[in-house]
Short mmCIF file of C-alpha atoms in Angstrom, two decimals:
data_model
loop_
_atom_site.label_atom_id
_atom_site.label_comp_id
_atom_site.label_asym_id
_atom_site.label_seq_id
_atom_site.Cartn_x
_atom_site.Cartn_y
_atom_site.Cartn_z
CA MET A 870 90.35 5.99 15.48
CA THR A 871 86.77 7.30 15.29
CA GLU A 872 86.02 10.55 17.10
CA ALA A 873 83.98 10.53 20.28
CA PHE A 874 82.09 13.65 19.16
CA GLN A 875 82.12 15.40 22.50
CA ASN A 876 81.35 18.89 21.15
CA ILE A 877 77.99 19.16 19.41
CA CYS A 878 76.57 22.24 17.68
CA VAL A 879 72.84 22.41 16.94
CA LEU A 880 71.76 25.02 14.40
CA GLY A 881 68.14 26.12 14.74
CA GLY A 882 66.37 27.57 17.76
CA GLY A 883 62.90 26.27 16.94
CA SER A 884 61.11 23.41 18.67
CA TRP A 885 63.04 20.55 17.07
CA GLY A 886 66.42 22.26 17.32
CA THR A 887 65.90 23.05 21.00
CA ALA A 888 64.73 19.50 21.68
CA LEU A 889 67.77 17.97 19.96
CA ALA A 890 70.12 20.30 21.79
CA LEU A 891 68.59 19.18 25.07
CA ALA A 892 68.95 15.55 23.97
CA ALA A 893 72.64 16.06 23.18
CA HIS A 894 73.17 17.81 26.53
CA ARG A 895 71.46 14.92 28.33
CA ALA A 896 73.83 12.57 26.52
CA GLU A 897 76.61 14.46 28.34
CA ARG A 898 77.92 16.22 25.25
CA GLN A 899 79.26 19.77 25.32
CA THR A 900 76.36 21.33 23.43
CA VAL A 901 75.76 24.77 21.99
CA LEU A 902 72.49 25.80 20.34
CA TRP A 903 72.42 28.53 17.70
CA ALA A 904 69.23 30.56 17.25
CA ARG A 905 68.87 33.21 14.58
CA ASP A 906 67.00 35.53 16.93
CA GLU A 907 69.03 37.00 19.81
CA ASN A 908 66.01 37.20 22.10
CA THR A 909 65.28 33.51 21.54
CA ALA A 910 68.89 32.57 22.32
CA ARG A 911 68.90 34.73 25.44
CA THR A 912 65.59 33.34 26.68
CA ILE A 913 66.75 29.74 26.18
CA ALA A 914 70.02 30.35 28.03
CA THR A 915 68.61 32.34 30.95
CA THR A 916 65.11 30.99 31.58
CA HIS A 917 65.47 27.31 30.58
CA GLN A 918 62.46 27.76 28.31
CA ASN A 919 61.64 28.41 24.66
CA PRO A 920 58.08 29.71 25.06
CA LYS A 921 57.63 30.65 21.40
CA TYR A 922 58.32 27.13 20.11
CA LEU A 923 58.01 24.83 23.14
CA PRO A 924 55.32 26.44 25.30
CA GLY A 925 54.79 24.89 28.70
CA ILE A 926 58.16 23.13 28.89
CA THR A 927 60.88 24.05 31.39
CA TRP A 928 64.11 22.11 31.64
CA ASN A 929 66.74 21.86 34.36
CA GLU A 930 69.77 21.75 32.08
CA ASP A 931 72.02 24.79 31.61
CA LEU A 932 71.84 24.86 27.83
CA LEU A 933 74.30 27.20 26.12
CA ALA A 934 72.61 29.22 23.36
CA THR A 935 73.93 31.97 21.11
CA ALA A 936 72.92 34.03 18.09
CA SER A 937 76.52 34.07 16.80
CA LEU A 938 77.02 31.43 14.11
CA SER A 939 80.81 31.64 14.33
CA LYS A 940 80.79 31.13 18.10
CA ALA A 941 78.37 28.23 17.83
CA LEU A 942 80.53 26.41 15.28
CA ALA A 943 83.94 27.26 16.73
CA ASP A 944 84.58 23.95 18.52
CA ALA A 945 82.02 21.74 16.77
CA GLN A 946 83.01 18.12 16.17
CA ALA A 947 79.56 17.37 14.77
CA VAL A 948 76.77 19.67 13.60
CA LEU A 949 73.01 19.10 13.63
CA LEU A 950 71.32 21.34 11.06
CA VAL A 951 67.73 21.83 12.18
CA THR A 952 66.63 24.82 10.10
CA PRO A 953 63.78 24.42 7.56
CA ALA A 954 64.54 22.32 4.49
CA GLN A 955 63.98 25.18 2.06
CA SER A 956 66.55 27.34 3.86
CA THR A 957 69.25 24.65 3.87
CA ARG A 958 71.23 26.11 0.98
CA GLN A 959 71.18 29.57 2.56
CA MET A 960 72.43 28.16 5.86
CA LEU A 961 75.22 26.20 4.18
CA LYS A 962 76.43 29.33 2.41
CA ALA A 963 76.52 31.13 5.78
CA MET A 964 78.59 28.29 7.26
CA LYS A 965 81.39 28.47 4.69
CA GLY A 966 84.75 28.80 6.39
CA LEU A 967 83.28 28.14 9.84
CA VAL A 968 83.29 24.32 9.86
CA ARG A 969 86.33 22.05 9.97
CA GLU A 970 86.92 19.72 7.03
CA GLY A 971 85.50 16.25 7.66
CA THR A 972 82.95 17.39 10.25
CA PRO A 973 79.73 15.35 10.13
CA LEU A 974 76.68 17.49 9.42
CA LEU A 975 73.40 15.76 10.26
CA LEU A 976 70.40 17.07 8.33
CA CYS A 977 67.42 17.08 10.69
CA ALA A 978 64.81 18.78 8.50
CA LYS A 979 62.60 16.45 6.49
CA GLY A 980 62.21 17.76 2.98
CA ILE A 981 63.46 18.02 -0.60
CA GLU A 982 64.73 21.28 -2.05
CA ALA A 983 61.70 22.51 -3.97
CA GLU A 984 63.56 24.64 -6.50
CA THR A 985 65.95 21.91 -7.66
CA GLY A 986 64.39 18.62 -6.56
CA LEU A 987 67.64 17.70 -4.81
CA LEU A 988 67.89 15.73 -1.61
CA LEU A 989 69.36 17.93 1.09
CA SER A 990 72.53 15.81 1.20
CA ASP A 991 73.13 16.70 -2.44
CA VAL A 992 72.69 20.38 -1.58
CA VAL A 993 75.39 19.91 1.07
CA LYS A 994 77.72 18.38 -1.52
CA GLN A 995 77.24 21.43 -3.73
CA GLU A 996 77.58 24.13 -1.09
CA LEU A 997 79.77 22.67 1.66
CA PRO A 998 81.67 19.70 0.19
CA GLU A 999 84.27 19.73 2.95
CA VAL A 1000 81.77 18.34 5.51
CA ILE A 1001 80.29 14.85 5.64
CA ALA A 1002 76.55 14.91 5.02
CA GLY A 1003 74.34 12.74 7.19
CA ALA A 1004 70.74 12.69 8.37
CA LEU A 1005 68.80 12.23 11.59
CA SER A 1006 65.17 11.22 11.24
CA GLY A 1007 62.49 9.04 12.79
CA PRO A 1008 59.17 9.04 14.64
CA SER A 1009 59.75 11.92 17.03
CA PHE A 1010 57.88 14.97 18.23
CA ALA A 1011 59.89 17.87 19.61
CA HIS A 1012 57.68 18.13 22.69
CA ASP A 1013 58.35 14.47 23.58
CA VAL A 1014 62.11 14.74 23.10
CA ALA A 1015 62.35 18.02 25.02
CA SER A 1016 60.32 16.46 27.84
CA GLY A 1017 62.72 13.52 28.04
CA LEU A 1018 60.15 10.96 26.88
CA PRO A 1019 61.46 7.75 25.24
CA THR A 1020 62.18 8.23 21.52
CA ALA A 1021 64.04 6.24 18.87
CA VAL A 1022 65.49 7.72 15.68
CA THR A 1023 67.79 6.73 12.82
CA ILE A 1024 71.12 8.40 12.10
CA ALA A 1025 72.71 7.83 8.69
CA THR A 1026 76.02 8.72 7.09
CA PRO A 1027 77.89 6.91 4.29
CA ASP A 1028 80.44 5.62 6.84
CA ILE A 1029 78.75 3.16 9.20
CA GLU A 1030 81.57 3.29 11.77
CA ARG A 1031 81.27 7.07 11.98
CA THR A 1032 77.49 6.65 12.24
CA ASP A 1033 77.93 4.22 15.12
CA ALA A 1034 80.07 6.81 16.91
CA LEU A 1035 77.52 9.56 16.34
CA SER A 1036 74.72 7.31 17.60
CA GLN A 1037 76.70 6.52 20.73
CA ALA A 1038 77.44 10.21 21.27
CA LEU A 1039 73.78 11.21 21.17
CA ALA A 1040 72.34 8.20 23.00
CA SER A 1041 70.82 8.65 26.44
CA THR A 1042 68.23 6.99 28.63
CA SER A 1043 65.48 8.76 26.65
CA LEU A 1044 66.92 8.92 23.11
CA ARG A 1045 67.92 5.75 21.27
CA PRO A 1046 69.57 6.34 17.88
CA TYR A 1047 69.93 3.45 15.42
CA ALA A 1048 72.81 3.63 12.92
CA SER A 1049 72.44 3.28 9.15
CA ASP A 1050 74.54 3.88 6.05
CA ASP A 1051 71.44 4.44 3.87
CA LEU A 1052 71.49 8.21 3.61
CA ILE A 1053 69.06 8.23 0.68
CA GLY A 1054 66.49 6.03 2.41
CA VAL A 1055 66.49 8.04 5.64
CA GLN A 1056 65.96 11.30 3.73
CA ILE A 1057 63.27 9.95 1.40
CA GLY A 1058 61.26 8.47 4.26
CA GLY A 1059 61.30 11.74 6.16
CA ALA A 1060 60.39 13.88 3.16
CA LEU A 1061 57.62 11.78 1.67
CA LYS A 1062 55.85 10.93 4.91
CA ASN A 1063 55.09 14.66 5.28
CA VAL A 1064 53.22 14.69 1.96
CA LEU A 1065 51.25 11.60 2.92
CA ALA A 1066 50.44 13.02 6.36
CA ILE A 1067 48.74 15.95 4.64
CA ALA A 1068 46.54 13.48 2.77
CA CYS A 1069 45.58 11.67 5.98
CA GLY A 1070 44.87 14.93 7.74
CA ALA A 1071 42.68 16.07 4.85
CA ALA A 1072 40.66 12.87 5.08
CA VAL A 1073 40.13 13.39 8.82
CA GLY A 1074 39.29 17.07 8.38
CA PHE A 1075 36.81 16.19 5.65
CA GLY A 1076 35.12 13.73 8.00
CA LEU A 1077 35.94 10.45 6.24
CA GLY A 1078 36.81 8.61 9.44
CA SER A 1079 39.59 6.42 10.78
CA SER A 1080 39.19 3.65 8.21
CA ALA A 1081 39.97 6.01 5.34
CA GLN A 1082 42.87 7.41 7.35
CA ALA A 1083 44.31 3.90 7.78
CA ALA A 1084 43.84 3.12 4.09
CA LEU A 1085 45.64 6.29 3.03
CA THR A 1086 48.49 5.60 5.44
CA THR A 1087 48.93 2.07 4.12
CA ARG A 1088 48.69 2.90 0.43
CA GLY A 1089 50.81 5.97 1.04
CA PHE A 1090 53.53 3.72 2.40
CA ALA A 1091 53.37 1.76 -0.86
CA GLU A 1092 53.97 5.01 -2.76
CA LEU A 1093 56.84 5.98 -0.47
CA THR A 1094 58.43 2.57 -0.94
CA ARG A 1095 58.15 2.57 -4.73
CA LEU A 1096 59.81 5.96 -5.10
CA GLY A 1097 62.37 5.34 -2.37
CA VAL A 1098 63.60 2.11 -3.98
CA ALA A 1099 63.73 3.78 -7.39
CA LEU A 1100 65.95 6.50 -5.94
CA GLY A 1101 68.32 3.97 -4.36
CA ALA A 1102 66.93 3.50 -0.86
CA LYS A 1103 67.04 0.15 0.90
CA ARG A 1104 63.68 -1.47 1.61
CA GLU A 1105 64.72 -2.24 5.19
CA THR A 1106 65.32 1.46 5.78
CA LEU A 1107 61.89 2.35 4.45
CA THR A 1108 60.24 -0.21 6.75
CA GLY A 1109 62.25 1.10 9.71
CA LEU A 1110 62.04 4.07 12.04
CA SER A 1111 62.76 6.76 9.46
CA GLY A 1112 60.23 5.36 6.99
CA LEU A 1113 57.23 3.40 8.22
CA GLY A 1114 57.74 4.40 11.84
CA ASP A 1115 57.73 8.12 11.09
CA LEU A 1116 54.85 7.70 8.65
CA ILE A 1117 52.63 6.05 11.26
CA LEU A 1118 53.31 8.76 13.83
CA THR A 1119 52.93 11.68 11.43
CA CYS A 1120 49.74 10.37 9.84
CA SER A 1121 47.94 9.91 13.13
CA SER A 1122 48.52 12.89 15.40
CA THR A 1123 47.63 16.57 15.45
CA GLN A 1124 51.07 17.17 16.98
CA SER A 1125 52.27 16.72 13.40
CA ARG A 1126 52.32 20.04 11.53
CA ASN A 1127 51.72 18.25 8.25
CA PHE A 1128 48.78 16.25 9.55
CA SER A 1129 47.29 19.41 11.09
CA PHE A 1130 47.86 21.24 7.79
CA GLY A 1131 45.85 18.50 6.06
CA VAL A 1132 43.07 18.68 8.65
CA GLU A 1133 42.67 22.38 7.94
CA LEU A 1134 42.62 21.70 4.19
CA GLY A 1135 39.91 19.11 4.78
CA LYS A 1136 37.89 21.67 6.73
CA GLY A 1137 37.96 24.05 3.78
CA LYS A 1138 40.93 26.35 4.35
CA SER A 1139 43.05 27.19 1.34
CA ALA A 1140 46.66 26.08 1.03
CA THR A 1141 47.61 29.67 0.24
CA ASP A 1142 46.38 30.82 3.63
CA LEU A 1143 48.00 27.88 5.41
CA VAL A 1144 51.48 28.58 3.99
CA ALA A 1145 51.25 32.35 4.56
CA PRO A 1146 53.92 34.05 6.71
CA GLY A 1147 53.36 33.43 10.40
CA GLN A 1148 51.75 30.03 9.90
CA LYS A 1149 53.38 26.85 11.23
CA LEU A 1150 55.72 25.29 8.70
CA ALA A 1151 54.48 22.13 6.96
CA GLU A 1152 57.38 20.81 4.88
CA GLY A 1153 55.08 18.48 2.94
CA ALA A 1154 53.41 21.44 1.28
CA TYR A 1155 56.71 22.13 -0.49
CA SER A 1156 57.76 18.51 -1.05
CA ALA A 1157 54.51 17.37 -2.72
CA LYS A 1158 55.16 18.92 -6.13
CA ILE A 1159 58.73 17.69 -6.37
CA ALA A 1160 57.72 14.20 -5.19
CA VAL A 1161 55.28 14.02 -8.10
CA LYS A 1162 57.96 15.23 -10.49
CA LEU A 1163 60.40 12.59 -9.28
CA ALA A 1164 57.72 9.93 -9.62
CA ALA A 1165 57.10 10.96 -13.23
CA GLN A 1166 60.82 10.84 -13.99
CA HIS A 1167 60.99 7.28 -12.69
CA GLN A 1168 57.60 6.25 -14.18
CA ILE A 1169 56.14 5.47 -10.76
CA GLU A 1170 52.50 5.82 -9.77
CA MET A 1171 51.93 8.07 -6.74
CA PRO A 1172 48.24 8.95 -6.90
CA ILE A 1173 48.01 10.16 -3.29
CA ALA A 1174 50.99 12.49 -3.60
CA GLN A 1175 49.74 13.67 -6.97
CA SER A 1176 46.30 14.50 -5.57
CA ILE A 1177 47.75 16.42 -2.63
CA SER A 1178 50.05 18.34 -4.95
CA LYS A 1179 47.04 19.44 -7.00
CA VAL A 1180 45.07 20.40 -3.89
CA ILE A 1181 47.95 22.53 -2.61
CA ALA A 1182 48.27 24.17 -6.04
CA GLY A 1183 44.55 25.00 -6.00
CA GLU A 1184 43.88 22.77 -9.01
CA LEU A 1185 41.66 20.29 -7.19
CA SER A 1186 39.26 20.41 -4.26
CA VAL A 1187 39.84 18.16 -1.26
CA GLY A 1188 36.49 16.47 -1.76
CA ARG A 1189 37.19 15.68 -5.40
CA ALA A 1190 40.72 14.51 -4.64
CA LEU A 1191 39.55 12.08 -1.96
CA SER A 1192 36.68 10.88 -4.15
CA ASP A 1193 39.03 10.26 -7.08
CA LEU A 1194 41.39 8.26 -4.86
CA MET A 1195 38.59 6.05 -3.56
CA THR A 1196 37.19 5.37 -7.05
CA ARG A 1197 40.42 4.49 -8.82
CA PRO A 1198 40.29 1.27 -10.87
CA LEU A 1199 40.44 -1.84 -8.72
CA LYS A 1200 43.71 -3.76 -8.68
CA ARG A 1201 45.46 -6.53 -6.81
CA GLU A 1202 47.19 -5.38 -3.67
CA ALA A 1203 50.92 -4.92 -4.14
CA LEU A 1204 53.56 -2.34 -3.46
#
């Protein structure tokens, strides 16, 4: 019989982690939120706020928060890992011996490990093989979820019945999770849309207008689809919430860190300054290079991702990158 997943642990006291912990609490789960910083955990638990990451939001729920990883994981029947993608391996190492065998671990960061080019689920298999890797992704802003605004996401694990149970456990009047068994597709959609959002933001920051933004979003989706299918994703996943849905949201709003990162690039700021310590994390800045590498391995054209990778590396100016994209040889429209 499938578990009901009553006890949920959320790892990561940033904006998205706090929002997901609130969503789980509102779904009437016994929820504990782990934050690395003791002051953050204390503030969340005592003031019903997370002013550093969710300024202006106060909630009514009594959300349990702790800076003790062992306490947070002690009774967990399911874990949501919401720390940055590039720290996933480090977090998994810290979790060794603290998680029961067979516990679902939903990856909620949207990225690819830059050093190895591995999907985060493959990193889980290497570092914490006793858990069941899954992913939660979709068109969602932390502020909206924390505020209780309607949001739909996709949850994926290899076992669709387990995924159904996880979706039911996290569902509430404001959060609607859709179940999938396409773990690759959900991860690829989330990771690549960040790269493409940087491109759209750069176009807006450079002053090219909404038409160019729409063109980059559409052709970017073609790139995402080509690579996703080559890596084993299902097309229906890529056209769903965690693919096209997330792409549309992320490529059109300054609430998106990746889109905002691109806007600043388009206005003339250097990528080096934008990824400096203390700046807001834009996962696409790390995923761009590996996306291009994966495309080359599978002999797939990804001109938008390639251009953004070069801009971030300081090898190409934003103006030249956008000009090159708009003057590529004409072709018939196809994915």
